[in-house]
């Protein structure tokens, strides 16, 4: 079984606040994560209890906040990857449309990508002439 770590890398890159601000809920969760880390490091300066029981609690909160943002980013990167794959597959199965261009008294078949402004095109509801 091959493990794809690309979504994990993308999820970690998406921890940047400028990317998370697109999702306000995850942005606020990340701010809470940063504040929790800060309070854990400087808990003594703010009069917070620093016994091992409280340190375990603070650490658990930090882990849960981190995992919330992390899995949200993974879900977003996976859905973006799937939608890109679907778009690419739809582009591959796109049929080429042939246009019937009138040049003088002749009708020439031209791929629709080659149509230019000023060309006269024959349109027939029953198909090709």
mmCIF file of C-alpha atoms in Angstrom, residues 16-117:
data_model
loop_
_atom_site.group_PDB
_atom_site.id
_atom_site.type_symbol
_atom_site.label_atom_id
_atom_site.label_comp_id
_atom_site.label_asym_id
_atom_site.label_seq_id
_atom_site.Cartn_x
_atom_site.Cartn_y
_atom_site.Cartn_z
ATOM 1 C CA UNK A 16 -0.095 29.962 7.865
ATOM 2 C CA UNK A 17 -2.630 32.519 9.156
ATOM 3 C CA UNK A 18 -2.881 34.230 5.751
ATOM 4 C CA UNK A 19 -4.194 30.952 4.299
ATOM 5 C CA UNK A 20 -6.406 30.028 7.240
ATOM 6 C CA UNK A 21 -8.174 33.380 7.262
ATOM 7 C CA UNK A 22 -10.256 32.061 4.321
ATOM 8 C CA UNK A 23 -11.923 29.771 6.868
ATOM 9 C CA UNK A 24 -12.857 31.937 9.879
ATOM 10 C CA UNK A 25 -13.647 29.010 12.193
ATOM 11 C CA UNK A 26 -10.251 27.371 11.655
ATOM 12 C CA UNK A 27 -8.561 30.768 11.845
ATOM 13 C CA UNK A 28 -10.040 31.380 15.319
ATOM 14 C CA UNK A 29 -9.113 27.814 16.311
ATOM 15 C CA UNK A 30 -5.516 28.455 15.255
ATOM 16 C CA UNK A 31 -5.451 31.701 17.248
ATOM 17 C CA UNK A 32 -6.698 29.712 20.268
ATOM 18 C CA UNK A 33 -3.912 27.168 19.611
ATOM 19 C CA UNK A 34 -1.262 29.895 19.564
ATOM 20 C CA UNK A 35 -2.667 31.498 22.720
ATOM 21 C CA UNK A 36 -2.761 28.106 24.469
ATOM 22 C CA UNK A 37 0.871 27.428 23.621
ATOM 23 C CA UNK A 38 1.806 30.895 24.870
ATOM 24 C CA UNK A 39 -0.109 30.389 28.121
ATOM 25 C CA UNK A 40 1.484 26.977 28.637
ATOM 26 C CA UNK A 41 4.963 28.416 28.240
ATOM 27 C CA UNK A 42 4.308 31.510 30.396
ATOM 28 C CA UNK A 43 1.644 30.074 32.741
ATOM 29 C CA UNK A 44 3.477 31.183 35.872
ATOM 30 C CA UNK A 45 3.422 34.838 34.841
ATOM 31 C CA UNK A 46 -0.369 34.900 34.563
ATOM 32 C CA UNK A 47 -1.158 33.212 37.852
ATOM 33 C CA UNK A 48 -2.290 29.967 36.238
ATOM 34 C CA UNK A 49 -1.819 26.748 38.201
ATOM 35 C CA UNK A 50 1.365 24.943 37.165
ATOM 36 C CA UNK A 51 0.967 21.579 38.839
ATOM 37 C CA UNK A 52 1.542 18.515 36.608
ATOM 38 C CA UNK A 53 -2.210 17.869 36.431
ATOM 39 C CA UNK A 54 -2.807 21.307 34.910
ATOM 40 C CA UNK A 55 0.167 21.018 32.590
ATOM 41 C CA UNK A 56 -1.294 17.748 31.242
ATOM 42 C CA UNK A 57 -4.633 19.488 30.737
ATOM 43 C CA UNK A 58 -3.051 22.441 28.927
ATOM 44 C CA UNK A 59 -1.061 20.051 26.758
ATOM 45 C CA UNK A 60 -4.184 18.035 25.913
ATOM 46 C CA UNK A 61 -5.992 21.234 24.871
ATOM 47 C CA UNK A 62 -3.062 22.208 22.656
ATOM 48 C CA UNK A 63 -2.973 18.759 21.043
ATOM 49 C CA UNK A 64 -6.726 18.808 20.381
ATOM 50 C CA UNK A 65 -6.608 22.297 18.865
ATOM 51 C CA UNK A 66 -3.634 21.307 16.701
ATOM 52 C CA UNK A 67 -5.361 18.144 15.481
ATOM 53 C CA UNK A 68 -8.549 20.078 14.712
ATOM 54 C CA UNK A 69 -6.754 22.549 12.468
ATOM 55 C CA UNK A 70 -4.503 19.847 10.998
ATOM 56 C CA UNK A 71 -7.321 17.499 9.982
ATOM 57 C CA UNK A 72 -9.348 20.394 8.647
ATOM 58 C CA UNK A 73 -6.393 21.319 6.426
ATOM 59 C CA UNK A 74 -5.965 17.692 5.323
ATOM 60 C CA UNK A 75 -9.657 17.435 4.414
ATOM 61 C CA UNK A 76 -9.415 20.667 2.428
ATOM 62 C CA UNK A 77 -6.279 19.566 0.555
ATOM 63 C CA UNK A 78 -7.808 16.156 -0.237
ATOM 64 C CA UNK A 79 -10.992 17.730 -1.590
ATOM 65 C CA UNK A 80 -8.960 20.184 -3.691
ATOM 66 C CA UNK A 81 -6.901 17.290 -5.036
ATOM 67 C CA UNK A 82 -10.008 15.291 -5.926
ATOM 68 C CA UNK A 83 -11.680 18.224 -7.640
ATOM 69 C CA UNK A 84 -8.500 18.890 -9.629
ATOM 70 C CA UNK A 85 -8.347 15.234 -10.687
ATOM 71 C CA UNK A 86 -11.991 15.316 -11.750
ATOM 72 C CA UNK A 87 -11.442 18.507 -13.721
ATOM 73 C CA UNK A 88 -8.405 17.003 -15.459
ATOM 74 C CA UNK A 89 -10.311 13.832 -16.372
ATOM 75 C CA UNK A 90 -13.199 15.887 -17.742
ATOM 76 C CA UNK A 91 -10.777 17.870 -19.881
ATOM 77 C CA UNK A 92 -9.386 14.623 -21.304
ATOM 78 C CA UNK A 93 -12.771 13.263 -22.356
ATOM 79 C CA UNK A 94 -13.871 16.524 -23.951
ATOM 80 C CA UNK A 95 -14.932 15.904 -27.521
ATOM 81 C CA UNK A 96 -13.491 17.961 -30.304
ATOM 82 C CA UNK A 97 -16.155 19.926 -32.118
ATOM 83 C CA UNK A 98 -15.860 20.288 -35.858
ATOM 84 C CA UNK A 99 -17.131 23.480 -37.442
ATOM 85 C CA UNK A 100 -18.240 23.721 -41.074
ATOM 86 C CA UNK A 101 -16.630 26.869 -42.457
ATOM 87 C CA UNK A 102 -17.859 28.329 -45.741
ATOM 88 C CA UNK A 103 -15.017 29.558 -47.957
ATOM 89 C CA UNK A 104 -16.345 30.851 -51.255
ATOM 90 C CA UNK A 105 -18.421 28.010 -52.684
ATOM 91 C CA UNK A 106 -16.825 25.218 -50.629
ATOM 92 C CA UNK A 107 -17.441 23.963 -47.131
ATOM 93 C CA UNK A 108 -14.385 22.970 -45.136
ATOM 94 C CA UNK A 109 -14.342 21.105 -41.805
ATOM 95 C CA UNK A 110 -12.246 22.934 -39.211
ATOM 96 C CA UNK A 111 -11.665 22.087 -35.510
ATOM 97 C CA UNK A 112 -13.495 24.620 -33.324
ATOM 98 C CA UNK A 113 -10.207 25.692 -31.725
ATOM 99 C CA UNK A 114 -9.089 27.093 -35.098
ATOM 100 C CA UNK A 115 -12.141 29.317 -35.607
ATOM 101 C CA UNK A 116 -11.322 33.003 -35.936
ATOM 102 C CA UNK A 117 -13.328 36.188 -36.049
#
